[in-house]
Coordinates of C-alpha atoms and ligand atoms in Angstrom, one line a residue:
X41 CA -46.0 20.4 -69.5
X42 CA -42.3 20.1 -67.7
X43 CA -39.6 22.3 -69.0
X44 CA -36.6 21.5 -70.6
X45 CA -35.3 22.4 -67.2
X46 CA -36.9 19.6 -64.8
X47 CA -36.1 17.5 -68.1
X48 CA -32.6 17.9 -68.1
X49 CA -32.8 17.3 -63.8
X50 CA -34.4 14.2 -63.8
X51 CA -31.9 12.8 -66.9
X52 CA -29.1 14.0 -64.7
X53 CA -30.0 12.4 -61.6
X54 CA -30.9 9.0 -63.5
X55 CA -27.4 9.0 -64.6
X56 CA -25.8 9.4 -61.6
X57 CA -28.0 6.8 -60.2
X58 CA -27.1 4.3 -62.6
X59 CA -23.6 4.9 -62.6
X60 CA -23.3 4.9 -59.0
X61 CA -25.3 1.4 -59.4
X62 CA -22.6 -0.2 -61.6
X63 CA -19.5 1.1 -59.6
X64 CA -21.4 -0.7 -56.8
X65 CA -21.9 -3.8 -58.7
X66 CA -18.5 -3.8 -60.2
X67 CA -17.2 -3.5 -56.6
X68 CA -18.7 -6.9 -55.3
X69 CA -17.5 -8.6 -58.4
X70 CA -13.9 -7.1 -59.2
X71 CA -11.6 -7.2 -56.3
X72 CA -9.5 -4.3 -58.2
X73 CA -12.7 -2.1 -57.4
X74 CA -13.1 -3.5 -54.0
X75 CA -12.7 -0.5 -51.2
X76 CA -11.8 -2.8 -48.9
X77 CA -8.0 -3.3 -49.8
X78 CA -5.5 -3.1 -47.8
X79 CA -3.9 0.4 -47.6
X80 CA 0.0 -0.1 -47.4
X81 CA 2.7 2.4 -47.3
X82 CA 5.8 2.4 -47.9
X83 CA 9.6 4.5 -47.3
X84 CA 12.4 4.5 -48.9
X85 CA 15.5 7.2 -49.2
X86 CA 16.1 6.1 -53.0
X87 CA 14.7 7.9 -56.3
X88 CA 11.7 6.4 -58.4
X89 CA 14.5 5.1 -61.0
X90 CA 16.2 3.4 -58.5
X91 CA 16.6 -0.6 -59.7
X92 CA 15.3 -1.4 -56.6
X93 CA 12.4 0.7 -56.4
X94 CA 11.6 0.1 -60.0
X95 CA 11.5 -3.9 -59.0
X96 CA 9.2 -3.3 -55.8
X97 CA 6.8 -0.9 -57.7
X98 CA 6.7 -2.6 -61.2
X99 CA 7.0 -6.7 -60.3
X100 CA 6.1 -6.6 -56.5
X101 CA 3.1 -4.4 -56.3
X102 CA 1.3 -5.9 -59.6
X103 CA 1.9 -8.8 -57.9
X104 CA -0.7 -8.2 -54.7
X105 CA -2.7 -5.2 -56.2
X106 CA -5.8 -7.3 -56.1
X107 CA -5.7 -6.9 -52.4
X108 CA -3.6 -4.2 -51.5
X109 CA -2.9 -0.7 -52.7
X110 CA 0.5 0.7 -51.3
X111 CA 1.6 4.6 -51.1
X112 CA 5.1 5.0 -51.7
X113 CA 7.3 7.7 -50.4
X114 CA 10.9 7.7 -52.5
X115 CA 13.5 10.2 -51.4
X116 CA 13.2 10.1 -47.9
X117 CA 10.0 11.9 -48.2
X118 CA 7.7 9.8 -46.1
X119 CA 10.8 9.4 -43.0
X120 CA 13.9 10.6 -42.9
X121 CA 16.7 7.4 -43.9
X122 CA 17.0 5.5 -41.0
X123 CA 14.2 6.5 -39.6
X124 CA 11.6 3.8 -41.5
X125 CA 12.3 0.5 -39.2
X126 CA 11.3 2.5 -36.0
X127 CA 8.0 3.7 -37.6
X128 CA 7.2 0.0 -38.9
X129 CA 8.1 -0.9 -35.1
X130 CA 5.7 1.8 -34.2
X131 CA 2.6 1.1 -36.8
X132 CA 3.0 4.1 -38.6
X133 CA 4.4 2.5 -41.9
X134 CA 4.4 -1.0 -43.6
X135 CA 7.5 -1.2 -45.1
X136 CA 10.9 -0.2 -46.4
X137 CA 14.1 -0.8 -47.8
X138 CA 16.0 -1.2 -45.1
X139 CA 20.1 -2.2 -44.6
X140 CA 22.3 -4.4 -42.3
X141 CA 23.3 -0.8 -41.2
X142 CA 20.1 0.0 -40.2
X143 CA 18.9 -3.1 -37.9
X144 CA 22.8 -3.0 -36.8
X145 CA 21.9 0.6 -35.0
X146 CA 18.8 -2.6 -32.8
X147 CA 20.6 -5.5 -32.9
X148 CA 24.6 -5.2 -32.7
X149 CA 25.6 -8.3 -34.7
X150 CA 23.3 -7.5 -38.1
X151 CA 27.1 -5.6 -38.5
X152 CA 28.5 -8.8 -39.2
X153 CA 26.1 -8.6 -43.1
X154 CA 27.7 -4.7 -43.0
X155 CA 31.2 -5.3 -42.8
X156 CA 33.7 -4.8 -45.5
X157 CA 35.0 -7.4 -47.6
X158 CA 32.9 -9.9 -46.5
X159 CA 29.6 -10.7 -48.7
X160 CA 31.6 -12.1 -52.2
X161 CA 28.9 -11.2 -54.4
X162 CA 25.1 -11.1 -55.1
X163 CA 24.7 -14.4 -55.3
X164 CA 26.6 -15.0 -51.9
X165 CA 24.0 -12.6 -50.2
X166 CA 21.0 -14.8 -51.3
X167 CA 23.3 -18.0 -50.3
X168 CA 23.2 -16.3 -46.0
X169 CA 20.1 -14.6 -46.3
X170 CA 17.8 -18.4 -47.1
X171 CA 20.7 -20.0 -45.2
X172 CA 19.5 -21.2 -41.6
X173 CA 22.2 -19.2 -39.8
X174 CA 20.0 -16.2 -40.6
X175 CA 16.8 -17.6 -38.5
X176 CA 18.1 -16.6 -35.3
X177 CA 18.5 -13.0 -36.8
X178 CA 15.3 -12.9 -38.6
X179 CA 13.6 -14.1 -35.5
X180 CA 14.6 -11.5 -33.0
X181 CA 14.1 -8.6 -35.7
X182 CA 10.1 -9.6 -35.7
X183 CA 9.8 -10.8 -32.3
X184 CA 12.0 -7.7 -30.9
X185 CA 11.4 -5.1 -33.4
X186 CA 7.9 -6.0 -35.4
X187 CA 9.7 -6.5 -38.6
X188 CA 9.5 -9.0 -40.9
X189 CA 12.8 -9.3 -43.0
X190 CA 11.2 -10.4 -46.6
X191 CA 14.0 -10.9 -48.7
X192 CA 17.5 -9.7 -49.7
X193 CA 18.3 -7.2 -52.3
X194 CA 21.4 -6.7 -54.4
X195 CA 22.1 -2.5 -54.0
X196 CA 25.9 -3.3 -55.4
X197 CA 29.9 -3.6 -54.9
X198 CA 30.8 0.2 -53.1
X199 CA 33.3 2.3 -53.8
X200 CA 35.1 5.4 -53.4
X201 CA 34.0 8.7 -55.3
X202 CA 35.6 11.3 -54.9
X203 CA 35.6 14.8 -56.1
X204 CA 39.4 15.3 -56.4
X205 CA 40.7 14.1 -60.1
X206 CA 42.9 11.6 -59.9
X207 CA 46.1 14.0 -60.8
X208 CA 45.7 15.8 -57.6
X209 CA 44.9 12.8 -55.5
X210 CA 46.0 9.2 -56.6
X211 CA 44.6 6.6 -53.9
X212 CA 46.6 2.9 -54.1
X213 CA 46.3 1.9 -50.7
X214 CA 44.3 3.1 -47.2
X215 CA 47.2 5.3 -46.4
X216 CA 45.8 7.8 -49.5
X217 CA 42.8 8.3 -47.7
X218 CA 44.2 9.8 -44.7
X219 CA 42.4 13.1 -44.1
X220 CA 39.9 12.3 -46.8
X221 CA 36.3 14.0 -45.5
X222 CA 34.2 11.1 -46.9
X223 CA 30.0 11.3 -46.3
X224 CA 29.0 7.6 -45.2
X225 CA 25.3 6.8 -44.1
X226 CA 24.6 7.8 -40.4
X227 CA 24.7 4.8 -38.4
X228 CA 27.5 3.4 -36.6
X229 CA 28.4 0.5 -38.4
X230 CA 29.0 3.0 -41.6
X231 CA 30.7 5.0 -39.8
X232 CA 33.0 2.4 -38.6
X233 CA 33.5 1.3 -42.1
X234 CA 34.4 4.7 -43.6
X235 CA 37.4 4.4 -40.9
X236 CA 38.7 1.2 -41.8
X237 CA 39.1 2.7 -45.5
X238 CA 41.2 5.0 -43.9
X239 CA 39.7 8.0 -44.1
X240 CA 37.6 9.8 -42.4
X241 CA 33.8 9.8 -42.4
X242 CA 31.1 12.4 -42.1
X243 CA 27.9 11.2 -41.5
X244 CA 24.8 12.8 -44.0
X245 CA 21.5 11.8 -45.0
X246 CA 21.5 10.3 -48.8
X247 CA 19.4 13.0 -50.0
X248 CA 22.2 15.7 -49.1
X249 CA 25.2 13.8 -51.1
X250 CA 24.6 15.4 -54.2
X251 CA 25.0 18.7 -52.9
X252 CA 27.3 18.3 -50.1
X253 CA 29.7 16.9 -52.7
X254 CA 29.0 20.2 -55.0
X255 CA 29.7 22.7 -52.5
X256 CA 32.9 20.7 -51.3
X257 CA 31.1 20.3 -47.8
X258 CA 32.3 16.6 -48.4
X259 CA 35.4 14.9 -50.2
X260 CA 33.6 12.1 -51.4
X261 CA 31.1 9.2 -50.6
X262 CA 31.0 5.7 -51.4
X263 CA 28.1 4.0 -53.1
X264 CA 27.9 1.5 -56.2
X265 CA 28.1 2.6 -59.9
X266 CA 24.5 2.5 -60.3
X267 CA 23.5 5.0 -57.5
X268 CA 26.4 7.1 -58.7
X269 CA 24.8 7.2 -62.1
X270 CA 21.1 7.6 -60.8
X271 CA 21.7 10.3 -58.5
X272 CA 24.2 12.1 -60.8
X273 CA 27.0 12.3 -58.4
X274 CA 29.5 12.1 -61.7
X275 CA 28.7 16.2 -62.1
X276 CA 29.9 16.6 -58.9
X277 CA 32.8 14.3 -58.5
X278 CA 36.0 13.3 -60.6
X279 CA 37.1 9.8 -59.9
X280 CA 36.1 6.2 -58.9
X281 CA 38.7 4.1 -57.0
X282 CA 37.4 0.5 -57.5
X283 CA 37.6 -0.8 -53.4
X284 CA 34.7 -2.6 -54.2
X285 CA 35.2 -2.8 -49.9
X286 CA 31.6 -3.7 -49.9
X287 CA 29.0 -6.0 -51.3
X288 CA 26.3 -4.2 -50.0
X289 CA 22.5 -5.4 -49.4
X290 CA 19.5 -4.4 -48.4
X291 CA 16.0 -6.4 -47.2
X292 CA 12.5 -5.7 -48.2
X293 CA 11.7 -5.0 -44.3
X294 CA 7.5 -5.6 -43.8
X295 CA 5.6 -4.6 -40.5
X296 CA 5.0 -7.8 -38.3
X297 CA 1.5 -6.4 -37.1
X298 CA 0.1 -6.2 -41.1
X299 CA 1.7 -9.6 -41.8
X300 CA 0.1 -11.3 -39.0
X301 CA -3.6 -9.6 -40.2
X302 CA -3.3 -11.2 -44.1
X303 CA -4.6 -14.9 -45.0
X304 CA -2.4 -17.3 -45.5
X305 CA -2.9 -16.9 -49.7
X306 CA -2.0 -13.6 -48.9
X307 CA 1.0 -13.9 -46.8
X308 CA 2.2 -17.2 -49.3
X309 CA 1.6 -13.6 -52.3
X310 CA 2.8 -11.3 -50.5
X311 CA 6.3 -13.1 -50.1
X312 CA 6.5 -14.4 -53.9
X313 CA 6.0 -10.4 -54.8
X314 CA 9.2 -9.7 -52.6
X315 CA 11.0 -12.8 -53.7
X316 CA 10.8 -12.2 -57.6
X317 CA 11.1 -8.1 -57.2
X318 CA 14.3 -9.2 -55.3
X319 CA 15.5 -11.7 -58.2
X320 CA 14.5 -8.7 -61.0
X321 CA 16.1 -5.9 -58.6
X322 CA 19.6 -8.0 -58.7
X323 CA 19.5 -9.0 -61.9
X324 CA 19.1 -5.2 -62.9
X325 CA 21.1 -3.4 -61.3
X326 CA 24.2 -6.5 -61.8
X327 CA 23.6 -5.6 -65.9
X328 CA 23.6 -1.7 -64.5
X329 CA 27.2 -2.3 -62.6
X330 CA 28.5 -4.3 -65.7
X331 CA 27.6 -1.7 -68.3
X332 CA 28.1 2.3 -66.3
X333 CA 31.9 2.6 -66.5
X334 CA 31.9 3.7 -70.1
X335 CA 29.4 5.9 -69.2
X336 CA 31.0 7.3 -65.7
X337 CA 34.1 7.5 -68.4
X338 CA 32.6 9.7 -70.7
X339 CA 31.6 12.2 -68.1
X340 CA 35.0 12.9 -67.5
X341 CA 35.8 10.7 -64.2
X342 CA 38.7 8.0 -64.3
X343 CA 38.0 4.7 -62.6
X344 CA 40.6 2.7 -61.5
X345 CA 41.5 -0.3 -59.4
X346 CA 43.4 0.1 -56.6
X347 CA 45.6 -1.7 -54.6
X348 CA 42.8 -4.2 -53.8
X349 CA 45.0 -6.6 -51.6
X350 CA 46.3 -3.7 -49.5
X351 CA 42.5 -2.6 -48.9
X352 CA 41.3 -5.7 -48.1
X353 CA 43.6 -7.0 -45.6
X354 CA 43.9 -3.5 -43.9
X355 CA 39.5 -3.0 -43.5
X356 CA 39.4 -6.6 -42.0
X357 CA 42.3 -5.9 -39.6
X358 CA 40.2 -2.8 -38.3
X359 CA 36.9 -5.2 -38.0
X360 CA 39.2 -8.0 -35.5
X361 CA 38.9 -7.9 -32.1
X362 CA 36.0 -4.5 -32.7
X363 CA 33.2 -3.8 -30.3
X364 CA 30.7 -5.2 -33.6
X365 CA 33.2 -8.4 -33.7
X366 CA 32.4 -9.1 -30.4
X367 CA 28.6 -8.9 -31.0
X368 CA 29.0 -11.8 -33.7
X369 CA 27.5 -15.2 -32.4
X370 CA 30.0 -17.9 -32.8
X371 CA 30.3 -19.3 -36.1
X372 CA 28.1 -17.1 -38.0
X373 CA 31.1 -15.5 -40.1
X374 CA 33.2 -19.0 -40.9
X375 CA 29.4 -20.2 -42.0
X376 CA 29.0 -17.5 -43.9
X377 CA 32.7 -17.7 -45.5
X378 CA 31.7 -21.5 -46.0
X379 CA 29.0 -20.6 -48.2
X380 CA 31.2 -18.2 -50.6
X381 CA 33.0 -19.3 -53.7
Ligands
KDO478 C1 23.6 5.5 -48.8 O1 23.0 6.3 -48.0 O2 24.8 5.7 -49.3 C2 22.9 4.2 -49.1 O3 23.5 3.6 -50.2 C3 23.0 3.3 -47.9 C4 22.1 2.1 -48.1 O4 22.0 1.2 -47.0 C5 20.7 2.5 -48.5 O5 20.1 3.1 -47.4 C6 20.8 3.4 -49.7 O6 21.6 4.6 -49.4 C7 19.4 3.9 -50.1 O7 18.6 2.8 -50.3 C8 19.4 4.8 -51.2 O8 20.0 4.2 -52.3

């Protein structure tokens, strides 16, 4: 007679059988059980709410999750900012969000996409980046570097934050920056920018603004109204001078080696995800801009325009005749002017 004991065993060990039967089975039939996706990561020094990480996540990943799975590292968590292009280069991540900034550190005259006043508006940057003057660029950045630029994304018009209210420091023109200690990305090209405001830059990892601007280790930063909102750097700051002295972008950067591995369905997917996470991204974070002053307001910071003219005309002075100037191939800024408003 077998005890309950062997009973219980042999019930047991059918079930796992069987279950371990349909998981195979559902496998060869559901590509969403398949093991055999592709394992993709990605970095990126924004937050989870970020607009643009919100687009990639919710409308680019859904897009390919048939046939690939992707691990994300926000906050600079996976590689440090700046960082993520050199570890695509080297195979040790698929992609990122990477800037004009970033490649400009590679290839010299990616500074022309990074320098002030001269993208118009969102719609200007998706105008350059499917405009034929950009093959040349796109080219060398996957033959020389292994990275595939995707497509454009819309991070925002920048401006001046600064921790100083307005009643102890009132900024009109470039002049009023003088002496200003203002954080600006790492690279060169930021660098160089935070300078032709007038003032003058520090450079610090995004992920040390918040509190380098609460401890007074910093003046200020520069960054669109959206990041200022989804970082919180109102708490730690007291006014908003409009410069507006960029129209700043960023490209869905994809390693070269992985993009050469997927089918051709997969490579026609791959870029439709990017492509309509790029159109929701902009269209996002453009109804963000156009609705966070009342809301920057209300936490106690005064926005206000400043002398726009006298910003303007003073940044692209500093850009004339500049080492980054002279790394512009001919023709490439009237083109892109052309293809403004
Ligand atoms: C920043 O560090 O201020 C910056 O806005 C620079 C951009 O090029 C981009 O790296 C951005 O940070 C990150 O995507 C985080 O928003």
């Amino acid at each position: 007679m077998m005890g309950e004991n062997m009973i219980n065993k042999i019930i047991k060990k059918t079930l796992v059988t069987s279950i371990s039967a349909l998981i195979l089975v559902a496998s060869m039939v559901s590509p969403s059980f398949s093991a055999s996706k592709l394992k993709l990561t990605m970095a990126t020094s924004g937050s989870e709410t970020d607009a643009r990480s919100v687009a990639i996540r919710e409308v680019m990943f859904p897009m390919i999750s048939d046939f690939a799975d992707v691990k994300v590292g926000y906050n600079s968590t996976m590689f440090d900012q700046g960082t993520e292009l050199d570890a695509i280069s080297r195979g040790n991540l698929t992609m990122s969000i990477t800037s004009a900034q970033e490649l400009a550190q590679f290839f010299p005259e990616f500074s022309i996409f990074a320098t002030g006043y001269v993208h118009q508006d969102a719609a200007h940057q998706v105008k350059v980046f499917n405009n034929e003057l950009m093959d040349p660029f796109k080219k060398k950045v996957e033959d020389e570097l292994g990275v595939k630029l995707l497509s454009v994304m819309y991070l925002g018009k920048r401006h001046v934050n600064l921790r100083q209210p307005k009643s102890e420091l009132t900024v009109k023109t470039p002049a009023d920056l003088k002496g200003v200690n203002l954080r600006m990305p790492g690279t060169d090209a930021w660098q160089y920018l935070g300078k032709a405001l007038g003032a003058s830059p520090t450079p610090l990892a995004f992920n040390e603004v918040y509190t380098a601007l609460q401890t007074g280790a910093v003046d200020g930063q520069d960054n669109p109204l959206p990041t200022v909102v989804d970082k919180k750097f109102y708490e730690v700051t007291k006014q908003i001078i409009l410069t507006s002295h960029l129209v700043d972008l960023n490209y869905i950067a994809f390693s070269k080696k992985t993009w050469d591995k997927l089918s051709g369905e997969q490579k026609m997917r791959v870029q439709q995800a990017a492509d309509a996470a790029a159109s929701w991204g902009r269209l996002r974070q453009l109804q963000l801009e156009n609705s966070l002053a009342d809301f920057v307001r209300s936490k106690g910071l005064e926005i206000y325009e400043p002398d726009s003219a006298a910003f303007r005309k003073h940044v692209q002075k500093q850009y004339v005749g500049s080492e980054f100037a002279k790394s512009w191939p001919k023709g490439v800024l009237k083109k892109i002017n052309s293809l403004g408003n």
